Tab-separated table of C-alpha atoms in Angstrom:
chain	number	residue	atom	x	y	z
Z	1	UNK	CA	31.717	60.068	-30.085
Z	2	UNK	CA	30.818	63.969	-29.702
Z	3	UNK	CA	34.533	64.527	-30.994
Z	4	UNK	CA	38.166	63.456	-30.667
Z	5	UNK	CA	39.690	67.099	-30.346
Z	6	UNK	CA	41.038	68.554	-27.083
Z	7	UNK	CA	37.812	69.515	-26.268
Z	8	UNK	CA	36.769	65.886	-25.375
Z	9	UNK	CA	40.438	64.408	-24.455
Z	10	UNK	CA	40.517	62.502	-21.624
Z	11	UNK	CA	40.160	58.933	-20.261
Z	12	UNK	CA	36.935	58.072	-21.365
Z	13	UNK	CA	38.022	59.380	-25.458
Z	14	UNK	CA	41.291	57.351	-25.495
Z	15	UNK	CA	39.615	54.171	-24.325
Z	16	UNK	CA	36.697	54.833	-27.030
Z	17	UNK	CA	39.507	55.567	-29.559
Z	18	UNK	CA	41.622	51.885	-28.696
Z	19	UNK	CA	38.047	50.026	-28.311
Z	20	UNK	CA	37.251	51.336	-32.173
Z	21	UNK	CA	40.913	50.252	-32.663
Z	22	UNK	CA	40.288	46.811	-31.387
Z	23	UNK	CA	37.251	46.590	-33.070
Z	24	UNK	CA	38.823	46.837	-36.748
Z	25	UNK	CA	40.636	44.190	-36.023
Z	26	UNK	CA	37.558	42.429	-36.680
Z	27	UNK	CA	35.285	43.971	-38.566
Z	28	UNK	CA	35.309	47.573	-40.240
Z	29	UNK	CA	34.840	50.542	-38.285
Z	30	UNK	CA	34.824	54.058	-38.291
Z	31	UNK	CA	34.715	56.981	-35.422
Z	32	UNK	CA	31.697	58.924	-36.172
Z	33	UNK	CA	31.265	62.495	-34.845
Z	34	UNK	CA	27.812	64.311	-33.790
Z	35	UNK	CA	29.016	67.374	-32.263
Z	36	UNK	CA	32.144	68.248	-33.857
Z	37	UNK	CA	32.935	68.061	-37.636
Z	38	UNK	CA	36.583	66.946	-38.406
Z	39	UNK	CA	37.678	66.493	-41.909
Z	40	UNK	CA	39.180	62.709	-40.466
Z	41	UNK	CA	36.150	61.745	-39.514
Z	42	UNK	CA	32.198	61.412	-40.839
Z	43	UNK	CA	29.585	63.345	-39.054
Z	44	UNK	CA	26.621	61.552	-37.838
Z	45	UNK	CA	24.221	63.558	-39.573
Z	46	UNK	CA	25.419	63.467	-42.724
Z	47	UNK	CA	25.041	59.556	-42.572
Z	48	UNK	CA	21.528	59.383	-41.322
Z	49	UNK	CA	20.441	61.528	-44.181
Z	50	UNK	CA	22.328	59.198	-46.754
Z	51	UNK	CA	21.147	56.323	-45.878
Z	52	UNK	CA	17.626	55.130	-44.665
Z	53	UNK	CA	17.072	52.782	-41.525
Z	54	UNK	CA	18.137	49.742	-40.889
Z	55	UNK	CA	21.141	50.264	-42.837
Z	56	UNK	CA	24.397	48.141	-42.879
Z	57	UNK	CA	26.490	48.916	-39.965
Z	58	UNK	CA	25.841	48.414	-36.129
Z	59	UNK	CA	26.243	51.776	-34.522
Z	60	UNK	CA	27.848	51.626	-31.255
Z	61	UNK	CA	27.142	54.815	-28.532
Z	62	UNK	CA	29.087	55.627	-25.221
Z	63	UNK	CA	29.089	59.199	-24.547
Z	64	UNK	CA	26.670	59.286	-20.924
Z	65	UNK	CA	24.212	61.933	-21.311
Z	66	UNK	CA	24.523	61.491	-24.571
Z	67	UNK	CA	22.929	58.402	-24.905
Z	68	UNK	CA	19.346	58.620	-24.748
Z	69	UNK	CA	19.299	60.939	-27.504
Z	70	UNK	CA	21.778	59.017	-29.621
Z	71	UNK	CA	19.221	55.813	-29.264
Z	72	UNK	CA	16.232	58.556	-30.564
Z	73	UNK	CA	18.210	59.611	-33.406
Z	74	UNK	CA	19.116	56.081	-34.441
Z	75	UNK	CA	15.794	54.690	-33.671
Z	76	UNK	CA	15.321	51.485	-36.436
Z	77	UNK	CA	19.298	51.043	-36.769
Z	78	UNK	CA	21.141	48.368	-34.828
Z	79	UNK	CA	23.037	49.804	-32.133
Z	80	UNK	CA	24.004	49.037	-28.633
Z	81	UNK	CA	25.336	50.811	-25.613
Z	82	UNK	CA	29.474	50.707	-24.645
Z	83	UNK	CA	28.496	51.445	-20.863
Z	84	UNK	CA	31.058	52.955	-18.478
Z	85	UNK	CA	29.758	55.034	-15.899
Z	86	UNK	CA	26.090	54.476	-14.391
Z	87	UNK	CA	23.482	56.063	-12.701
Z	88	UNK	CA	22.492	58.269	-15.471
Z	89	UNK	CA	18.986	57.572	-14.527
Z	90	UNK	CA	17.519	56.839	-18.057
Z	91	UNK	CA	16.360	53.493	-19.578
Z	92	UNK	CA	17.364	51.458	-22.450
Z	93	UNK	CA	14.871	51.125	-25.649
Z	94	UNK	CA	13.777	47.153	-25.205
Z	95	UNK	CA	16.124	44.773	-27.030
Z	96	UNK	CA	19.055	46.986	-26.593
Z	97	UNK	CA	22.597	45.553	-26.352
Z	98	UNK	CA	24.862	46.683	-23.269
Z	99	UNK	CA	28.611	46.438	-23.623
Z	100	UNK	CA	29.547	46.964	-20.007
Z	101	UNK	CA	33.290	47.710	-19.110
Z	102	UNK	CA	32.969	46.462	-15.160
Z	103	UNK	CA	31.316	43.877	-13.212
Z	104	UNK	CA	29.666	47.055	-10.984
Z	105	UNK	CA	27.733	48.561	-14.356
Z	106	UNK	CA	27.215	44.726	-15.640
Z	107	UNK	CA	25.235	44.489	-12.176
Z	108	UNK	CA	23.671	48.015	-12.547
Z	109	UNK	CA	22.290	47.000	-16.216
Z	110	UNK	CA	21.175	43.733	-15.429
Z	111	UNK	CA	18.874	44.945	-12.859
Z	112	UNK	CA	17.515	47.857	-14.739
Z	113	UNK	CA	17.770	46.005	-17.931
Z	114	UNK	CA	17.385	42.611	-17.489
Z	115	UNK	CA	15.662	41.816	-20.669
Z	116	UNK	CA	18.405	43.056	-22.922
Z	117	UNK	CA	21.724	41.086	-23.697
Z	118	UNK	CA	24.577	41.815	-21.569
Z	119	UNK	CA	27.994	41.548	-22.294
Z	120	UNK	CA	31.380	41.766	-20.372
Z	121	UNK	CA	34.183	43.616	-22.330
Z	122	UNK	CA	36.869	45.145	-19.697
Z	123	UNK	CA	38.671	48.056	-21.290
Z	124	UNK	CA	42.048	47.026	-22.132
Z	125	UNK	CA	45.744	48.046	-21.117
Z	126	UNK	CA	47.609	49.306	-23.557
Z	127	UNK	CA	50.680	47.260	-24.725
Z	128	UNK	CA	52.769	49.998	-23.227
Z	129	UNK	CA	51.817	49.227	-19.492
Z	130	UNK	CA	52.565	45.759	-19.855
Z	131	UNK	CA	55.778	46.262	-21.961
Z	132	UNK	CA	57.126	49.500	-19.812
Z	133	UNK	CA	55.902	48.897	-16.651
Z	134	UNK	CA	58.525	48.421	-14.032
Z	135	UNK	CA	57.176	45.727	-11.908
Z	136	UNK	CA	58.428	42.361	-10.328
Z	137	UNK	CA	58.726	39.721	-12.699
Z	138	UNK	CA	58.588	42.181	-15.814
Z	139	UNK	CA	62.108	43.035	-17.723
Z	140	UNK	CA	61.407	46.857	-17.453
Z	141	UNK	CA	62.022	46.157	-13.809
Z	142	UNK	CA	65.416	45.744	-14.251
Z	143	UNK	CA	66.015	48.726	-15.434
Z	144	UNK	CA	64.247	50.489	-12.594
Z	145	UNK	CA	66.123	52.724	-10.086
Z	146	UNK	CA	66.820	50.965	-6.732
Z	147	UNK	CA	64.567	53.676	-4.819
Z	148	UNK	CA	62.031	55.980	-6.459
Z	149	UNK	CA	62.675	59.369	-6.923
Z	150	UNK	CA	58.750	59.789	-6.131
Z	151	UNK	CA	57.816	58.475	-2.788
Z	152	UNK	CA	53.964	59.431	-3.455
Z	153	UNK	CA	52.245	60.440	-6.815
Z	154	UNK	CA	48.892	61.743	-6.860
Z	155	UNK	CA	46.731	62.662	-10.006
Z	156	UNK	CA	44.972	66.203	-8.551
Z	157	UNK	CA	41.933	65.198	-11.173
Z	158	UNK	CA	38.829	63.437	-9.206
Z	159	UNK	CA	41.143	62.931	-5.989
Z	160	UNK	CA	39.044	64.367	-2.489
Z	161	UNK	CA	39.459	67.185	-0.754
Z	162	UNK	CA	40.094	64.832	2.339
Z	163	UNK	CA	43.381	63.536	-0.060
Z	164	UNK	CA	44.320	66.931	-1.184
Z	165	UNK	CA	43.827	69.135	2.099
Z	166	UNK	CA	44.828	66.727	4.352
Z	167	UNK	CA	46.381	63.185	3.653
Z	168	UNK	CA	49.092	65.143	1.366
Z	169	UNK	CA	49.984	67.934	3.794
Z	170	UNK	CA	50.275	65.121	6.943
Z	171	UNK	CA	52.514	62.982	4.028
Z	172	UNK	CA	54.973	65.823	3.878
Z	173	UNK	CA	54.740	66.991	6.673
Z	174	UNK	CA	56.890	63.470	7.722
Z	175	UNK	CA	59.056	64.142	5.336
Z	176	UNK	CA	57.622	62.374	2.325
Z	177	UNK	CA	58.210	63.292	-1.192
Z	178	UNK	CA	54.790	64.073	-2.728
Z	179	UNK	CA	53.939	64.771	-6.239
Z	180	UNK	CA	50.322	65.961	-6.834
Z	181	UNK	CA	50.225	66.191	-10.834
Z	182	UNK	CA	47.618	67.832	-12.456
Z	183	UNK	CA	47.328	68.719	-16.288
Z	184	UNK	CA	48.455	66.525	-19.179
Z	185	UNK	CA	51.467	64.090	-19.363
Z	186	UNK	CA	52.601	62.719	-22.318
Z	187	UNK	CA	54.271	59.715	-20.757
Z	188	UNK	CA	52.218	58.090	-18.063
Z	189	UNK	CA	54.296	55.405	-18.018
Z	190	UNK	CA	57.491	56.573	-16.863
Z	191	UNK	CA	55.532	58.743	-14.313
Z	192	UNK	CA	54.113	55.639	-12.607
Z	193	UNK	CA	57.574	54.180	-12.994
Z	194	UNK	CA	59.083	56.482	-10.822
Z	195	UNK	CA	56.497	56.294	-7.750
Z	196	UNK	CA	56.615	53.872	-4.655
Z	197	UNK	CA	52.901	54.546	-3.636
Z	198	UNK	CA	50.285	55.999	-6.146
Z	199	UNK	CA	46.691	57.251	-4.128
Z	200	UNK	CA	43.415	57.434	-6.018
Z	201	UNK	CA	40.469	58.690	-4.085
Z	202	UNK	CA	37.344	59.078	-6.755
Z	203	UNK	CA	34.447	57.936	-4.170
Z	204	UNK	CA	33.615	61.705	-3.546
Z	205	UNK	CA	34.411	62.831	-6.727
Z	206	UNK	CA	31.857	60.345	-8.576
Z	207	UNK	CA	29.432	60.360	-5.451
Z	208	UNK	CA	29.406	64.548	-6.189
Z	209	UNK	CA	28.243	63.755	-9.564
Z	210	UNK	CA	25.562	60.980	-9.239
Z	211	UNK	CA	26.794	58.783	-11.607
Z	212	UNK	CA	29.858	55.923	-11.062
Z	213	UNK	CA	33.686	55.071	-11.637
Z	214	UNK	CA	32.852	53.140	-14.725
Z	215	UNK	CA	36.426	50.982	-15.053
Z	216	UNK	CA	38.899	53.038	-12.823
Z	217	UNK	CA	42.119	52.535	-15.112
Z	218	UNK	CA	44.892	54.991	-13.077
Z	219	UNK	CA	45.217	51.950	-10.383
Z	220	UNK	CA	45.328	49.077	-12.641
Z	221	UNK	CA	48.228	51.197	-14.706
Z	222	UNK	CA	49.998	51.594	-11.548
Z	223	UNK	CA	49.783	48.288	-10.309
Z	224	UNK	CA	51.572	47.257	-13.580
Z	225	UNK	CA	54.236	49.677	-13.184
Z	226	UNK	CA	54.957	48.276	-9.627
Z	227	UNK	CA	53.445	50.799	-7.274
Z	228	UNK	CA	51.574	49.937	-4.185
Z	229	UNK	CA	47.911	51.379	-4.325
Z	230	UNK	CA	45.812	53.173	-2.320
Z	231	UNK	CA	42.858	53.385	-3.454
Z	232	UNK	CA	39.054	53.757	-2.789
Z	233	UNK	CA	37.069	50.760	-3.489
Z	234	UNK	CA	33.709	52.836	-4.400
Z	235	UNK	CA	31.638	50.944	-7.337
Z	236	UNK	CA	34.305	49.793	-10.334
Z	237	UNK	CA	37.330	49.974	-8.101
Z	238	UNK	CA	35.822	46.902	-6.502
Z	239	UNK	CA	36.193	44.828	-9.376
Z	240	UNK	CA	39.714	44.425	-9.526
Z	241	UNK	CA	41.555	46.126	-6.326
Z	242	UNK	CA	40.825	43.269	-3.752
Z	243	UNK	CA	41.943	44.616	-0.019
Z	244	UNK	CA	44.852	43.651	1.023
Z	245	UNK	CA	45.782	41.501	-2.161
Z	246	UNK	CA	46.032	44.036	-5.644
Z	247	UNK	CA	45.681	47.223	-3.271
Z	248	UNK	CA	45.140	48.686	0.207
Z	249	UNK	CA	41.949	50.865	0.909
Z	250	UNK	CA	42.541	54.759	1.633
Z	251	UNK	CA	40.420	56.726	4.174
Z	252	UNK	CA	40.784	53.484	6.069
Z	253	UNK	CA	38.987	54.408	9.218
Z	254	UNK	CA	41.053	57.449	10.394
Z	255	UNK	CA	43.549	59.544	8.942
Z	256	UNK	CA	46.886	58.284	11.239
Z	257	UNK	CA	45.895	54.483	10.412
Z	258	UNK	CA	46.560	56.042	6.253
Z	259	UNK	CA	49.571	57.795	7.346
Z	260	UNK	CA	51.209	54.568	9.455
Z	261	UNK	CA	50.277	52.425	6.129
Z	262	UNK	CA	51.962	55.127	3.628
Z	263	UNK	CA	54.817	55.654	5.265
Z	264	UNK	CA	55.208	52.030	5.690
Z	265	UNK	CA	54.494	50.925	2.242
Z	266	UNK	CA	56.883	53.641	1.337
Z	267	UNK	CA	59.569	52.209	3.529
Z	268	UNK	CA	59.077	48.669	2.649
Z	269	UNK	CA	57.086	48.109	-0.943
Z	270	UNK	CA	58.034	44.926	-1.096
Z	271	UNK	CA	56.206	44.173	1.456
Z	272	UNK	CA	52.869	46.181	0.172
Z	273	UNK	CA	53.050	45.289	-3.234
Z	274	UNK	CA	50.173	43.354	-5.010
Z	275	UNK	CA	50.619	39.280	-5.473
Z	276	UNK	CA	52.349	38.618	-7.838
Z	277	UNK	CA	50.541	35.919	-9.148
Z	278	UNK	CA	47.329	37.521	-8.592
Z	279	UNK	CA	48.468	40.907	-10.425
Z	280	UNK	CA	49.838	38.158	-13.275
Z	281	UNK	CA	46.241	36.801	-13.646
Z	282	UNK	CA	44.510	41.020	-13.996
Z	283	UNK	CA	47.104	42.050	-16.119
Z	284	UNK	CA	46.340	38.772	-18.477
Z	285	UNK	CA	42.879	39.290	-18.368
Z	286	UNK	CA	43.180	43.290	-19.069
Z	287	UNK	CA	45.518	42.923	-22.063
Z	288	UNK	CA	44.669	43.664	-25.878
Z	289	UNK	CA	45.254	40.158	-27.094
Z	290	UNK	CA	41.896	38.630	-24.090
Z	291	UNK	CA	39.828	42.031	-24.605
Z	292	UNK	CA	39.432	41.669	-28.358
Z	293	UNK	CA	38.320	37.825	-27.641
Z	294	UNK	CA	35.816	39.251	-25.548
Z	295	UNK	CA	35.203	41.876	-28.296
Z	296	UNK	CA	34.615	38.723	-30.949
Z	297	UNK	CA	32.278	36.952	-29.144
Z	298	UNK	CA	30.182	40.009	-28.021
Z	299	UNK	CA	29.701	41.241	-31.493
Z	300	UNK	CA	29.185	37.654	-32.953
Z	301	UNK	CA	25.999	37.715	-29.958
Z	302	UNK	CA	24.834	40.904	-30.890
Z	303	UNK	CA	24.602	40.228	-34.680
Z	304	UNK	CA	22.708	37.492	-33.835
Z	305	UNK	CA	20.137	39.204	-31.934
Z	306	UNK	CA	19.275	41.872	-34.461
Z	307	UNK	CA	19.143	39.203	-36.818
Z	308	UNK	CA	17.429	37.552	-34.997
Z	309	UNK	CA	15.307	40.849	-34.338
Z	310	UNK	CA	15.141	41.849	-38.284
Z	311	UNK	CA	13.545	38.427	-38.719
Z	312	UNK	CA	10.281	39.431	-36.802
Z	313	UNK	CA	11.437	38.138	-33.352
Z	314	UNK	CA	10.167	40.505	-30.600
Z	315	UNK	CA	12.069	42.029	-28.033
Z	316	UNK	CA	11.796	40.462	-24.469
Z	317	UNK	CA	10.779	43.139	-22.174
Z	318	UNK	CA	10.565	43.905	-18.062
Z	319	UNK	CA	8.234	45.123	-15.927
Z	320	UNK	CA	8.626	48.619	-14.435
Z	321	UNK	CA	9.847	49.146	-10.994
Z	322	UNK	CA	6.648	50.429	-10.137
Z	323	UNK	CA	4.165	47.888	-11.548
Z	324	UNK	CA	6.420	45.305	-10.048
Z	325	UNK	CA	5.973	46.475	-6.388
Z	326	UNK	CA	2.563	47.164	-7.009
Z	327	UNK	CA	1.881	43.892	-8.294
Z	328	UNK	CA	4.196	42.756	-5.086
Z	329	UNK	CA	1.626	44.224	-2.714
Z	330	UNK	CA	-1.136	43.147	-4.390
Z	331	UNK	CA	-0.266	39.465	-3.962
Z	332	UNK	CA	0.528	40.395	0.124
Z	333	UNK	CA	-2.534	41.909	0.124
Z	334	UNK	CA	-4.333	38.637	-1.211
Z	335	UNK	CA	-2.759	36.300	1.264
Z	336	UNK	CA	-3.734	38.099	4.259
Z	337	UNK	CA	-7.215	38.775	3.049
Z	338	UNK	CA	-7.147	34.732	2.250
Z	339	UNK	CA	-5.812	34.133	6.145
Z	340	UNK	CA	-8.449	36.605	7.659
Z	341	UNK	CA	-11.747	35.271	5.249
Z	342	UNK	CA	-12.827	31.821	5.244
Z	343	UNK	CA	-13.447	30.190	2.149
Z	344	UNK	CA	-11.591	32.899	0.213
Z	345	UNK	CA	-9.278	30.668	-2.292
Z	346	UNK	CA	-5.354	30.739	-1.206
């Protein structure tokens, strides 16, 4: 990671922080730096010049941009590539593992890299969702006031200007109690707790960027703190928040058909709320305790392919999007000469 100071906090450093924490469960690991020196941590420089390529450990990258020029600089070493977001635009070395947090980047990966072994490793919800989170079924519920102080949270960060500058002003303007939050909060938890109906709107956010909502974990902690979600479904958000099932799509069409579905989810959650035995089956699947299965048998794969590499195997490697639709045309072009000559072998 480029650091773990407050320069880098956010969502994508805490999940790289409880993925290295998974991970040594299993095996050793450390949290290497390569743009900001911390006394807690080594700095990746100082461990490429002590020790000469292959080396012993599998190095493990993540940080977007960052990427290509992470593989350069570790060019000879194992490695593979945690992948969140995509669209970057830049191609994998051949024989490169991907670690892919979401069935949309899985997808994105195995079409650009199809050659390369692909692996499925969800991030994970911390304990604290599933211990604290005040949903059906779940004993924090209990504990729950009968009506939320919070009719409607929404986290200012990555949320449209078609949420902020109009959705929220229409919500209070019938009388709903809005909370836009913006800046840090140190307990998520009880935040989500105390909301009826949570909104996330990334799609313009991520679409402004050129890149993609890589897991999407605000809805998924919401859902297991009992909220009813509104959400965009734009690339990541697809994997889990099924219509009408975990969550309801926002910017549904028109703005009064969002405002006659907040104010009723608001006035009846029980009636908005995700299945309960559907929400049982994506909280299972998104705790600790399944992710570092995952985690097991993805690095078990992986050490067998740079084994497997080390031993003189080569890498498996794909055609370029341009040869292959110049190749493409070149076999159209044969069959219609074929048709149109006679004699010319089909």
């Amino acid at each position: 990671m480029p650091g773990t100071g407050s320069r880098f906090r956010g969502g994508g450093l805490l999940v790289e922080l409880q993925t290295a924490r998974l991970a040594a469960q299993l095996r050793p690991t450390e949290v290497v730096t390569y743009r900001q020196r911390q006394a807690e941590h080594p700095f990746l420089d100082d461990l490429l010049r002590a020790e000469g390529a292959p080396g012993e450990a599998l190095w493990i990258v993540s940080w977007g941009f960052d990427v290509p020029g992470l593989l350069r600089r570790l060019r000879g070493r194992p490695v593979a590539y945690h992948a969140h977001s995509s669209g970057y635009g830049f191609s994998l070395p051949p024989g490169t593992p991907v670690l892919a947090v979401s069935r949309n980047t899985l997808g994105y990966w195995g079409d650009r890299s199809p050659r390369s072994p692909l692996a499925l490793v969800p991030n994970a919800l911390e304990p604290m969702w599933l211990e604290r989170g005040a949903r059906p079924g779940n004993a924090a519920a209990a504990a729950s006031a009968p009506r939320r102080p919070i009719d409607v949270l929404v986290q200012r960060r990555k949320s449209s200007a078609y949420l902020l500058q109009q959705l929220v002003p229409a919500l209070q303007a019938r009388g709903l109690r809005v909370e836009v939050q913006s800046g840090w909060v140190e307990d998520l938890v009880a935040q989500f707790n105390s909301a009826t109906v949570v909104l996330y709107d990334s799609a313009d956010y991520w679409r402004g960027r050129g890149v993609s909502e890589g897991f999407g974990l605000p809805p998924l902690e919401a859902l297991a703190c009992g909220c009813v979600v509104f959400s965009s479904l734009n690339h990541a958000l697809a994997d889990t928040l099924d219509p009408g099932l975990l969550g309801h799509q926002i910017g549904a069409g028109s703005l009064e058909a969002d405002l006659e579905r907040i104010a009723a989810a608001v006035a009846d959650p029980a009636a908005w709320r995700a299945d309960p035995q559907a929400l049982a089956r994506l909280l299972e699947g998104c705790s600790e305790a399944a992710l570092l299965e995952r985690w097991r048998r993805a690095l078990a794969d992986i050490d067998a392919h740079w084994d497997r590499l080390a031993a003189g195997a080569l890498p498996l490697t794909s055609p370029s999007p341009w040869c292959l639709r110049w190749s493409q045309r070149l076999e159209r072009g044969l069959r219609l000469w074929s048709r149109l000559v006679p004699g010319v072998a089909r």
